[in-house]
Amino acid sequence: MESQKSVNFMRLLSDESTRTTVSSDSCEYYETEIYDLLPSVQACRAEQSRYGPSEGSEDDPEHAEGGSHGYRSRGPRDKTSVPPLRNLPLCMQGKRGVRERRKMQISRIGVWASWRRSHSIICRRWWGHMGEWFSGLLPWKHTLHKIEGRVGVGVKSYFVFLRYLIWLNLLHCALVGGFIVGPTAFHSGNRKTELLNMVKNFSALDVFLGTGFLENSPLFFGFYKHSSLRFSCLNTPLLYFAGIISILLLSLIMVIRRTTVGYKHTWMVGKRYSTNVSFKIFCSWDFTIQDPTAATLKHSFIRNDLKLFLQEQSFSLRKAMRTFGQKLRLYLLRFILNLIVLCLLGGAFYLIYFSTHVSQQKTDDLSWLVNLLYQYLPPITITFVNLVLPHMFRKISSFEDYSFTTQVNATLVRSIFLKLASLGIYLFFFFRKLSEACRENRFGREMYKLCIFNFLATFCNTFLLSYPRKLLKEKFPTSLLARLSGKQRFLIPFNVLDLVYVQTVSWVGVYSCPLLPLIGIFTLTATFYIKKFSVLRCCMAEQRMFRASSSSVLFHFMLLLGLLMAAVTLGYDFHKQQYPSSSTSSSCGPFGSEETVFNVTGECVKNLPAAAQTTIRYLSSEAFALPLILAEIIILTSYVSRGRANTKAIDRLKDMLVMSSSDKRFLVMQHATLLRSRKVTSRSHCSSGSGGQPGGPEAAGT
């Protein structure tokens, strides 16, 4: 009977407890009368008295051994989740006891189950070692560790995001090479001499403008002819269309996966659980820091994080104490500031329209330098707007009397809208005035110039502005120009926005410029080293804590918006495509005289077997929509049910944590009361012992 009521507690071991000579029998605690006074036991019994003993009673051995909180035991743990002995926080004597108990458990479960358990543990450890080995093969691992040790995990998140975009473009290059470039190069051997003749007429201006030999190279849409590969289900138009759709679908899957995983982490950590001040003080240190300067910076991070928390609290109190007149003046001020933001956006869009209109005028009679400037006028305008206006938005948000978190979010939202809308406005006016025979080549050249100029702007900003500014600060720190320039900060959100803009340009132009992902790999790799130089040599980290876990969701959501813009642009281009029987247009691109992207699969489907044709017609008909919708409803219902069950489990675990804290507090109070009673008892015994001597103190003194 006593064994059924035994309660097992896990004791936290320290250095003093491991050096003690107490036997292992003292590690087991048994139920006493104080067990009935625990808050968790009283709450559980009150719940059982209300709803009845439906979840087990005290006579049930499984329920009695479920722990001190009165919850039903969940049974034996998963066998694959048993930690190794070396990872247990126990002394050698405790580890020997754990090993003996595991041997006894293995002898009880049988030979086959024991072998399966040991085999699963070995496989899990092997896969863990393989994962560590593959993670060691990732590029720039030591560089990222160095950056994290110097300036913290926030700046490292930028470089991790940059490496993710490089891997994404590498997958795009594999798809382009397998679907588009590879088959065309294999079946068009007679065009190699033509390419060699065009390379002889090389000009440096053609590299920047995408004209000359580059215009008729595999870089652009017009190189891939319909006659390169001609089979029923293996032809150039079908492979080209399949390659572009594969790139967009792969990007959609990867970006949605990263967005949902980050959102789940943010929802679990940021919404369901609140980090109090004790957590910020005792659990905020980054143990990967190796540099003393980085340690000082981390101290300032923690200090500023606490300041930010106190500022949020004081802002909430100040917001609650606002009068009606103060609220009215504040709303009027915010309205005026938002009008200023709209005016800035309108002026930026007009500059983009004006630069697009000017760049499309004929400038053949001008010099090559003026012609180059005219051709690059829209990229220069877009880059200038995206560089200046976000800092103005940041300054405007400081006057709107929002909290710091709301200020950062408002600046990011305005900057996102600026970057995507500026690109959209440019594409809109460009398509309206595009009237060339091979419009895809012209559009591909524009995306090529945007990508090239953005990289040139990054290079010039680092080596022509940031580095001389840093040298001026070091050589002449007391000069007026050095004091006016101030300290350089590496603003993580704005730099990530530049990466999102570059990837959006790559997605938008991949149809007209299939090798744009390859150019993106080279530019992003060079950007990695340029930004590394800027971080380690020129800039200082932001003094306020950057929450990379919560902001990564916003960054991947921006990527999703950029991918949506690319899909809309591609759909509009498909809709506006016209391939009539024109000699000029039929020779441009893989699609023939009467072929479009909507009927390239018709010839392939006609040559398939009858069963395959029937299946494809059924999958593309309205009759397949009903079972597809039913399957989606069933899957969504299962996921919603699982989410609700997980929510209930999380709420129950939170209640268990709260009751565990209450039990600890109650036991500490009881222990303090017991110590005080023992002190009082010892003092009374001492006083009674001293008073019982013959003659009392005076007699003892005499």
XYZ file of C-alpha atoms in Angstrom:
702
model
C 0.000 0.000 0.000
C 2.835 2.307 0.770
C 4.537 1.588 -2.527
C 1.422 2.641 -4.372
C 1.418 6.026 -2.688
C 5.098 6.717 -3.253
C 5.910 9.887 -5.099
C 9.150 10.278 -7.047
C 10.806 13.684 -7.163
C 13.783 14.624 -9.346
C 16.447 16.307 -7.277
C 18.722 18.947 -8.765
C 22.328 17.892 -8.194
C 25.134 20.285 -7.431
C 28.800 19.944 -6.573
C 28.002 19.717 -2.888
C 25.381 17.017 -3.442
C 27.710 14.917 -5.577
C 30.417 14.999 -2.901
C 28.127 13.947 -0.089
C 28.351 10.515 1.565
C 24.605 10.055 1.847
C 23.402 6.830 0.276
C 21.117 6.675 -2.734
C 18.180 5.709 -0.533
C 17.950 9.316 0.673
C 17.082 10.394 -2.905
C 13.601 8.881 -2.583
C 10.914 10.885 -0.837
C 7.661 9.450 0.351
C 4.315 11.003 0.814
C 3.616 12.651 4.157
C 0.775 14.681 5.530
C 2.156 17.795 3.797
C 1.278 16.197 0.451
C -2.400 16.786 1.133
C -1.693 20.493 1.705
C -0.056 21.130 -1.684
C -2.026 23.630 -3.833
C -1.872 21.343 -6.870
C -3.336 18.394 -4.954
C -6.120 20.510 -3.513
C -6.962 21.968 -6.933
C -6.969 18.501 -8.533
C -9.217 17.065 -5.815
C -11.589 20.011 -6.133
C -11.810 19.369 -9.877
C -12.403 15.657 -9.324
C -15.132 16.370 -6.784
C -16.836 18.625 -9.321
C -16.618 16.385 -12.405
C -16.220 12.993 -10.770
C -13.258 10.609 -10.802
C -13.377 10.065 -14.547
C -9.631 10.380 -15.022
C -8.631 7.923 -12.331
C -8.732 7.838 -8.563
C -6.173 7.565 -5.832
C -6.607 3.800 -5.709
C -5.441 3.531 -9.282
C -1.725 2.747 -9.202
C -1.054 4.562 -12.468
C -2.807 7.650 -11.189
C -1.088 7.499 -7.850
C 2.311 7.286 -9.451
C 1.607 10.092 -11.858
C 3.551 12.609 -9.824
C 2.841 15.088 -7.099
C 0.407 17.090 -9.221
C -2.356 14.526 -9.434
C -2.199 14.103 -13.206
C -2.420 10.800 -14.895
C 0.854 9.206 -15.827
C 1.604 9.333 -19.503
C 3.144 5.877 -19.397
C 6.699 5.057 -20.376
C 8.534 7.594 -22.374
C 9.313 7.200 -25.986
C 12.182 4.810 -26.325
C 13.898 6.914 -28.924
C 13.938 9.909 -26.548
C 16.127 8.246 -23.880
C 19.175 10.492 -23.416
C 22.670 9.017 -23.215
C 24.199 8.546 -19.784
C 26.918 11.123 -20.427
C 24.264 13.817 -20.972
C 22.534 13.224 -17.636
C 23.315 15.796 -14.892
C 24.170 13.027 -12.388
C 27.204 11.852 -10.482
C 28.882 8.547 -11.313
C 26.895 6.698 -8.650
C 23.632 8.041 -10.036
C 24.598 7.113 -13.605
C 25.395 3.553 -12.490
C 21.946 3.338 -10.935
C 20.303 4.617 -14.103
C 22.230 2.058 -16.148
C 21.112 -0.797 -13.879
C 17.486 0.324 -14.068
C 17.683 0.478 -17.880
C 19.105 -3.043 -17.951
C 16.240 -4.270 -15.780
C 13.738 -2.541 -18.072
C 15.369 -4.148 -21.125
C 15.153 -7.572 -19.486
C 11.438 -7.035 -18.887
C 10.507 -5.869 -22.392
C 12.028 -8.820 -24.258
C 14.866 -9.451 -26.686
C 13.172 -8.215 -29.866
C 11.919 -4.985 -28.314
C 15.323 -4.458 -26.683
C 17.118 -4.898 -30.016
C 14.679 -2.558 -31.752
C 15.189 0.053 -29.050
C 18.990 -0.104 -29.191
C 18.868 -0.081 -33.002
C 16.674 3.028 -33.055
C 18.996 4.796 -30.615
C 22.054 3.927 -32.721
C 20.321 5.122 -35.915
C 19.265 8.344 -34.254
C 22.813 9.043 -33.068
C 24.198 8.161 -36.505
C 21.804 10.545 -38.220
C 22.756 13.208 -35.671
C 26.454 12.776 -36.467
C 25.699 12.864 -40.183
C 23.721 16.074 -39.734
C 26.620 17.650 -37.844
C 29.023 16.542 -40.590
C 26.843 17.999 -43.351
C 26.363 21.218 -41.387
C 30.155 21.498 -41.235
C 30.219 21.497 -45.045
C 28.058 24.624 -45.254
C 29.981 27.576 -46.680
C 31.107 30.430 -44.458
C 30.409 28.556 -41.211
C 33.515 29.924 -39.480
C 32.886 33.361 -40.971
C 29.369 33.421 -39.554
C 30.705 32.266 -36.193
C 33.216 35.118 -36.259
C 30.534 37.659 -37.169
C 28.286 36.336 -34.408
C 31.121 36.621 -31.897
C 31.952 40.169 -32.931
C 28.575 41.837 -33.421
C 25.969 39.354 -32.142
C 23.334 37.041 -33.532
C 21.233 39.808 -35.108
C 23.798 40.691 -37.773
C 24.472 36.991 -38.286
C 20.807 36.498 -39.230
C 21.329 38.864 -42.178
C 24.213 36.774 -43.522
C 22.275 33.539 -42.951
C 19.423 34.998 -44.982
C 21.908 35.992 -47.699
C 23.307 32.456 -47.794
C 19.763 31.096 -48.068
C 19.156 33.255 -51.147
C 22.391 31.989 -52.711
C 21.246 28.374 -52.227
C 17.850 29.272 -53.685
C 19.420 30.781 -56.809
C 21.690 27.748 -57.095
C 18.608 25.519 -57.285
C 17.162 27.873 -59.886
C 20.346 27.541 -61.950
C 20.072 23.750 -61.779
C 16.501 23.919 -63.097
C 17.447 26.376 -65.854
C 20.380 24.216 -66.867
C 18.316 21.027 -66.918
C 15.227 22.365 -68.668
C 16.415 25.249 -70.846
C 20.146 25.717 -71.397
C 21.273 22.073 -71.434
C 18.912 20.695 -74.113
C 19.343 23.782 -76.288
C 23.151 23.645 -76.101
C 23.159 19.899 -76.850
C 20.974 20.157 -79.965
C 22.310 23.405 -81.440
C 25.903 22.660 -82.258
C 25.843 24.787 -85.412
C 25.319 27.947 -83.339
C 28.633 27.665 -81.521
C 30.522 29.302 -84.366
C 27.950 32.086 -84.415
C 28.539 32.735 -80.704
C 32.307 32.755 -81.218
C 31.984 35.336 -83.986
C 29.849 37.538 -81.751
C 32.365 37.327 -78.895
C 35.024 38.742 -81.222
C 33.026 41.985 -81.347
C 33.271 42.351 -77.574
C 32.638 45.754 -76.037
C 32.724 46.777 -72.376
C 29.595 48.856 -72.901
C 27.689 45.731 -73.930
C 28.351 44.184 -70.498
C 26.574 47.064 -68.778
C 23.753 47.451 -71.307
C 23.155 43.801 -72.223
C 23.427 44.581 -75.915
C 25.764 43.428 -78.648
C 26.925 39.834 -78.302
C 24.982 39.439 -75.033
C 21.669 40.145 -76.741
C 21.996 37.035 -78.914
C 23.610 34.891 -76.211
C 21.968 32.265 -73.933
C 21.481 35.067 -71.431
C 18.241 36.286 -73.023
C 14.949 34.920 -74.308
C 15.639 35.392 -78.027
C 18.489 32.877 -78.135
C 16.260 29.832 -77.622
C 14.726 28.998 -80.997
C 11.834 26.710 -81.711
C 13.961 24.580 -84.030
C 16.558 23.741 -81.376
C 14.723 20.670 -80.121
C 11.671 19.280 -81.952
C 9.983 16.186 -80.560
C 6.370 15.530 -79.703
C 6.758 15.746 -75.898
C 10.314 17.022 -75.783
C 10.578 20.367 -77.508
C 12.061 23.728 -76.684
C 8.781 25.614 -75.948
C 7.525 22.921 -73.577
C 10.858 22.624 -71.740
C 11.168 26.407 -71.470
C 7.689 26.762 -70.026
C 8.224 23.794 -67.654
C 11.523 25.268 -66.426
C 10.010 28.670 -65.574
C 6.996 27.114 -63.827
C 9.301 24.768 -61.870
C 11.355 27.727 -60.656
C 8.277 29.595 -59.433
C 6.744 26.519 -57.776
C 10.001 25.566 -56.045
C 10.419 29.129 -54.784
C 6.828 29.171 -53.564
C 7.241 25.911 -51.631
C 10.528 26.926 -50.023
C 9.440 30.434 -49.068
C 6.092 29.258 -47.655
C 7.855 26.569 -45.647
C 10.305 29.055 -44.125
C 7.502 31.529 -43.454
C 5.242 29.008 -41.714
C 8.074 27.569 -39.615
C 9.138 31.039 -38.509
C 5.546 32.062 -37.815
C 4.985 28.951 -35.714
C 8.102 29.697 -33.680
C 7.095 33.335 -33.229
C 3.552 32.356 -32.235
C 4.771 29.799 -29.709
C 7.489 31.939 -28.168
C 6.270 35.467 -28.680
C 2.518 35.164 -28.226
C 1.860 32.226 -25.942
C 4.676 32.865 -23.494
C 5.774 36.178 -22.061
C 9.430 36.736 -21.210
C 9.582 38.491 -17.883
C 12.397 40.598 -16.473
C 14.064 37.667 -14.710
C 14.366 35.827 -18.006
C 15.878 38.897 -19.651
C 18.449 39.180 -16.858
C 19.459 35.562 -16.307
C 18.948 33.999 -19.780
C 19.953 36.703 -22.261
C 23.690 36.113 -22.419
C 25.210 34.852 -25.679
C 27.864 32.267 -24.787
C 29.333 32.223 -28.321
C 30.914 35.652 -27.817
C 34.719 35.574 -27.798
C 35.758 39.179 -28.308
C 35.848 41.598 -25.309
C 34.373 44.358 -27.437
C 31.523 42.065 -28.430
C 31.000 41.203 -24.757
C 30.705 44.900 -23.945
C 28.280 45.267 -26.843
C 26.223 42.353 -25.537
C 26.077 44.046 -22.143
C 24.706 47.127 -23.858
C 22.190 44.902 -25.720
C 20.856 43.496 -22.462
C 20.818 46.917 -20.858
C 19.012 48.469 -23.821
C 16.577 45.552 -23.904
C 15.676 46.258 -20.295
C 15.414 49.958 -21.134
C 13.135 49.082 -24.034
C 10.954 47.006 -21.724
C 10.720 49.872 -19.249
C 10.021 52.312 -22.078
C 7.173 50.098 -23.290
C 5.719 50.023 -19.808
C 6.041 53.779 -19.350
C 4.578 54.340 -22.823
C 1.555 52.199 -21.894
C 1.049 54.251 -18.739
C 1.460 57.533 -20.635
C -0.948 56.327 -23.309
C -3.553 55.450 -20.688
C -3.244 58.918 -19.108
C -3.814 60.903 -22.319
C -6.646 63.368 -22.275
C -9.114 63.886 -25.093
C -7.374 67.052 -26.254
C -3.973 65.317 -26.327
C -5.418 62.439 -28.345
C -6.993 64.859 -30.810
C -3.715 66.764 -31.315
C -1.807 63.489 -31.688
C -4.212 62.132 -34.301
C -3.976 65.420 -36.207
C -0.162 65.223 -36.122
C -0.188 61.618 -37.356
C -2.579 62.570 -40.144
C -0.246 65.355 -41.293
C 2.804 63.056 -41.111
C 1.021 60.365 -43.137
C 0.145 62.992 -45.743
C 3.849 63.849 -45.920
C 4.650 60.151 -46.395
C 2.100 59.919 -49.208
C 3.548 63.018 -50.856
C 7.037 61.506 -50.679
C 5.778 58.263 -52.213
C 3.945 60.172 -54.952
C 7.064 62.200 -55.745
C 9.152 59.025 -55.885
C 6.692 57.365 -58.256
C 6.681 60.424 -60.505
C 10.484 60.404 -60.643
C 10.384 56.744 -61.669
C 7.815 57.513 -64.370
C 9.853 60.459 -65.655
C 13.102 58.469 -65.735
C 11.364 55.595 -67.553
C 9.922 58.001 -70.129
C 13.293 59.673 -70.728
C 15.231 56.407 -70.952
C 13.001 55.078 -73.750
C 13.775 57.974 -76.039
C 16.254 57.449 -78.867
C 19.790 58.532 -77.949
C 21.806 57.090 -80.849
C 23.276 60.440 -81.828
C 24.720 61.066 -78.354
C 28.064 59.963 -76.942
C 28.475 56.538 -75.329
C 28.700 58.003 -71.823
C 25.472 59.995 -72.154
C 23.811 56.979 -73.760
C 24.903 54.819 -70.826
C 23.532 57.396 -68.394
C 20.198 57.519 -70.220
C 19.936 53.726 -70.247
C 20.667 53.507 -66.521
C 18.411 56.403 -65.546
C 15.529 54.198 -64.205
C 17.854 51.961 -62.094
C 19.610 55.055 -60.734
C 16.284 56.637 -59.801
C 14.914 53.478 -58.169
C 18.131 52.931 -56.194
C 18.238 56.561 -55.065
C 14.606 56.452 -53.942
C 15.089 53.163 -52.078
C 18.199 54.519 -50.387
C 16.921 57.888 -49.182
C 13.217 57.493 -48.395
C 13.488 54.643 -45.805
C 15.710 56.849 -43.631
C 13.190 59.658 -43.987
C 10.407 57.262 -42.976
C 12.459 56.278 -39.959
C 12.800 59.903 -38.914
C 9.098 60.615 -39.505
C 7.985 57.648 -37.371
C 9.897 59.064 -34.390
C 7.516 62.077 -34.333
C 4.316 59.994 -34.349
C 4.553 59.102 -30.630
C 4.382 55.348 -31.133
C 6.197 52.747 -29.075
C 9.622 51.705 -30.331
C 8.360 48.382 -31.680
C 5.521 50.111 -33.527
C 7.957 52.670 -34.956
C 10.180 49.917 -36.357
C 7.201 48.053 -37.818
C 5.749 51.213 -39.374
C 9.105 52.043 -40.975
C 9.453 48.499 -42.314
C 5.946 48.444 -43.762
C 6.456 51.781 -45.509
C 9.843 50.681 -46.825
C 8.422 47.388 -48.104
C 5.634 49.218 -49.894
C 8.159 51.667 -51.357
C 10.505 49.000 -52.754
C 7.822 46.752 -54.220
C 5.655 49.607 -55.459
C 8.615 51.381 -57.098
C 9.428 48.216 -59.021
C 5.753 47.749 -59.899
C 5.382 51.341 -61.122
C 8.480 50.952 -63.266
C 7.181 47.718 -64.810
C 3.763 49.261 -65.446
C 5.070 52.282 -67.372
C 7.692 50.169 -69.118
C 5.120 47.713 -70.462
C 2.885 50.542 -71.632
C 5.591 52.038 -73.851
C 7.222 48.806 -74.952
C 6.758 48.438 -78.711
C 9.710 46.433 -79.979
C 9.452 43.276 -82.068
C 11.163 41.100 -79.451
C 9.801 42.669 -76.310
C 11.049 39.859 -74.057
C 14.673 40.648 -74.886
C 14.122 44.319 -74.078
C 12.437 43.463 -70.789
C 15.227 41.038 -69.929
C 17.813 43.769 -70.561
C 16.027 46.080 -68.139
C 15.992 43.437 -65.384
C 19.643 42.705 -66.136
C 20.512 46.397 -65.718
C 18.578 46.610 -62.448
C 20.521 43.653 -61.066
C 23.904 44.989 -62.230
C 23.337 48.525 -60.974
C 22.121 47.364 -57.569
C 25.389 45.463 -57.127
C 27.392 48.493 -58.279
C 25.507 50.657 -55.784
C 26.359 48.229 -52.966
C 30.034 48.247 -53.978
C 30.253 52.033 -54.234
C 28.369 52.587 -50.990
C 30.875 50.430 -49.098
C 34.209 51.400 -50.646
C 33.485 54.990 -51.715
C 31.338 56.174 -48.794
C 31.500 53.919 -45.734
C 35.209 53.092 -45.736
C 36.437 56.704 -46.360
C 33.999 57.844 -43.683
C 35.517 55.325 -41.275
C 39.065 56.439 -42.144
C 38.052 60.061 -41.593
C 36.655 59.107 -38.193
C 39.890 57.349 -37.239
C 42.416 59.892 -38.592
C 40.576 63.120 -37.773
C 38.068 62.333 -34.998
C 37.773 65.976 -33.850
C 37.124 67.479 -37.267
C 33.804 69.069 -38.080
C 33.096 66.687 -40.957
C 33.750 63.647 -38.761
C 31.419 64.955 -36.062
C 28.698 65.709 -38.605
C 28.947 62.262 -40.207
C 28.426 60.513 -36.861
C 28.748 56.804 -36.200
C 27.932 54.299 -38.904
C 25.333 51.693 -37.971
C 24.612 48.440 -39.750
C 20.841 48.681 -40.070
C 19.717 45.077 -40.446
C 16.118 45.642 -41.669
C 17.152 47.995 -44.478
C 19.924 45.669 -45.649
C 17.516 42.730 -45.695
C 15.080 44.821 -47.729
C 17.813 45.269 -50.341
C 18.209 41.484 -50.558
C 14.472 41.039 -50.976
C 14.486 43.629 -53.764
C 17.327 41.824 -55.591
C 15.566 38.463 -55.364
C 12.299 39.998 -56.574
C 14.076 41.397 -59.630
C 15.530 37.938 -60.291
C 12.089 36.295 -60.127
C 10.465 38.961 -62.299
C 13.102 38.722 -65.015
C 13.828 34.989 -65.062
C 11.399 34.413 -67.951
C 13.032 36.980 -70.221
C 16.557 36.433 -68.889
C 16.933 32.750 -67.914
C 20.526 33.126 -66.680
C 19.590 35.896 -64.243
C 19.788 33.444 -61.252
C 23.387 32.686 -62.253
C 24.169 36.405 -62.233
C 22.402 36.594 -58.889
C 24.707 33.932 -57.439
C 27.816 35.925 -58.385
C 26.400 39.249 -57.186
C 25.097 37.809 -53.900
C 28.393 36.036 -53.220
C 30.290 39.270 -53.830
C 27.728 41.094 -51.666
C 28.454 38.644 -48.839
C 32.141 39.597 -48.770
C 31.419 43.290 -49.257
C 28.964 43.334 -46.348
C 31.383 41.294 -44.245
C 34.037 43.961 -44.830
C 31.496 46.667 -44.033
C 30.407 45.000 -40.778
C 33.853 44.118 -39.464
C 35.742 47.202 -40.632
C 33.384 50.115 -41.255
C 30.140 49.897 -39.289
C 29.011 49.459 -35.726
C 26.169 47.227 -34.653
C 22.861 48.736 -33.697
C 22.710 49.543 -30.001
C 19.145 48.318 -29.668
C 18.437 44.610 -29.590
C 17.362 43.192 -32.942
C 14.872 40.352 -32.565
C 15.898 38.110 -35.440
C 13.402 35.351 -34.640
C 10.360 37.603 -34.935
C 11.603 39.692 -37.851
C 12.584 36.692 -39.993
C 8.875 35.986 -40.484
C 8.420 39.473 -41.904
C 11.451 39.060 -44.171
C 10.194 35.790 -45.651
C 6.733 37.296 -45.984
C 8.333 40.068 -48.033
C 9.910 37.383 -50.206
C 6.460 35.906 -50.648
C 5.126 39.289 -51.764
C 8.008 39.596 -54.228
C 7.222 36.156 -55.618
C 3.576 37.175 -55.965
C 4.638 40.266 -57.899
C 6.755 38.078 -60.186
C 3.799 35.739 -60.807
C 1.493 38.673 -61.602
C 4.075 40.167 -63.978
C 4.565 36.843 -65.715
C 0.815 36.346 -66.051
C 0.414 39.820 -67.526
C 3.229 39.112 -69.958
C 1.595 35.834 -70.981
C -1.672 37.636 -71.527
C -0.086 40.341 -73.646
C 2.039 37.967 -75.665
C 1.143 37.951 -79.332
C 2.906 35.564 -81.668
C 1.061 36.068 -84.969
C 2.471 35.169 -88.348
C 5.005 37.940 -88.261
C 8.483 37.215 -89.431
C 10.036 39.427 -86.807
C 8.232 37.996 -83.825
C 8.270 34.353 -84.898
C 12.057 34.295 -84.903
C 12.277 35.670 -81.343
C 12.099 33.077 -78.627
C 11.142 29.423 -78.445
C 7.479 29.846 -79.392
C 6.590 29.580 -83.065
C 4.156 31.395 -85.284
C 0.910 30.230 -83.717
C 2.241 28.801 -80.455
C 1.807 30.432 -77.082
C 2.502 29.373 -73.538
C -1.099 28.179 -73.229
C -1.051 25.608 -76.034
C 2.502 24.238 -75.911
C 1.215 21.079 -74.205
C -1.453 20.332 -76.829
C 0.808 18.495 -79.237
C 2.352 16.445 -76.436
C -1.037 15.412 -75.049
C -2.256 14.306 -78.513
C 0.648 11.866 -78.831
C 0.091 10.248 -75.437
C -1.805 6.933 -75.003
C -5.578 7.031 -74.720
C -5.586 6.233 -71.006
C -3.151 9.056 -70.269
C -5.204 11.488 -72.355
C -8.375 10.519 -70.499
C -6.641 10.962 -67.148
C -5.285 14.388 -68.078
C -8.679 15.533 -69.361
C -10.323 14.369 -66.129
C -7.732 16.130 -63.960
C -8.245 19.366 -65.897
C -12.064 19.197 -65.910
C -14.642 20.499 -63.457
C -15.550 16.965 -62.345
C -12.217 16.636 -60.557
C -12.809 19.840 -58.606
C -15.383 18.268 -56.234
C -13.197 15.422 -54.874
C -10.260 17.828 -54.724
C -12.260 20.267 -52.607
C -13.479 17.431 -50.365
C -9.920 16.198 -49.854
C -8.789 19.717 -48.965
C -11.651 20.052 -46.479
C -10.712 16.760 -44.806
C -7.041 17.723 -44.579
C -7.820 21.185 -43.228
C -10.262 19.712 -40.692
C -7.618 17.292 -39.444
C -5.078 20.081 -39.100
C -7.557 22.317 -37.289
C -8.467 19.480 -34.899
C -4.806 18.792 -34.251
C -4.189 22.469 -33.609
C -7.027 22.643 -31.100
C -5.759 19.533 -29.322
C -2.262 21.013 -29.168
C -3.697 24.237 -27.792
C -5.471 22.342 -25.027
C -2.294 20.404 -24.254
C -0.301 23.636 -24.081
C -2.870 25.188 -21.736
C -2.730 22.110 -19.526
C 1.066 22.190 -19.412
C 0.951 25.866 -18.524
C -1.426 25.072 -15.666
C 0.939 22.351 -14.518
C 3.841 24.821 -14.542
C 1.806 27.309 -12.533
C 0.802 24.652 -9.987
C 4.396 23.441 -9.782
C 5.509 26.970 -8.953
C 2.776 27.177 -6.321
C 3.927 23.891 -4.799
C 7.521 25.096 -4.658
C 6.480 28.346 -3.041
C 4.345 26.469 -0.517
C 7.160 24.038 0.312
C 9.643 26.884 0.767
C 7.244 28.613 3.162
C 6.711 25.383 5.088
C 10.437 24.810 5.263
C 11.019 28.344 6.547
C 8.260 27.849 9.142
C 9.822 24.561 10.223
C 13.239 26.176 10.599
C 11.803 29.010 12.674
C 9.962 26.557 14.925
C 13.142 24.556 15.406
C 15.067 27.705 16.309
C 12.394 28.695 18.824
C 12.413 25.184 20.294
C 16.212 25.147 20.582
C 16.189 28.552 22.262
C 13.530 27.428 24.748
C 15.561 24.309 25.521
C 18.679 26.424 26.023
C 16.854 28.867 28.301
C 15.256 26.050 30.310
C 18.627 24.334 30.595
C 20.393 27.462 31.793
C 17.514 28.303 34.206
C 17.581 24.820 35.760
C 21.122 25.179 37.169
C 21.330 25.500 40.988
C 21.553 29.074 42.081
C 20.903 30.460 38.642
C 23.339 32.699 36.882
C 24.269 34.528 40.041
C 25.127 31.298 41.788
C 27.126 30.178 38.859
C 28.991 33.446 38.877
C 29.780 33.214 42.569
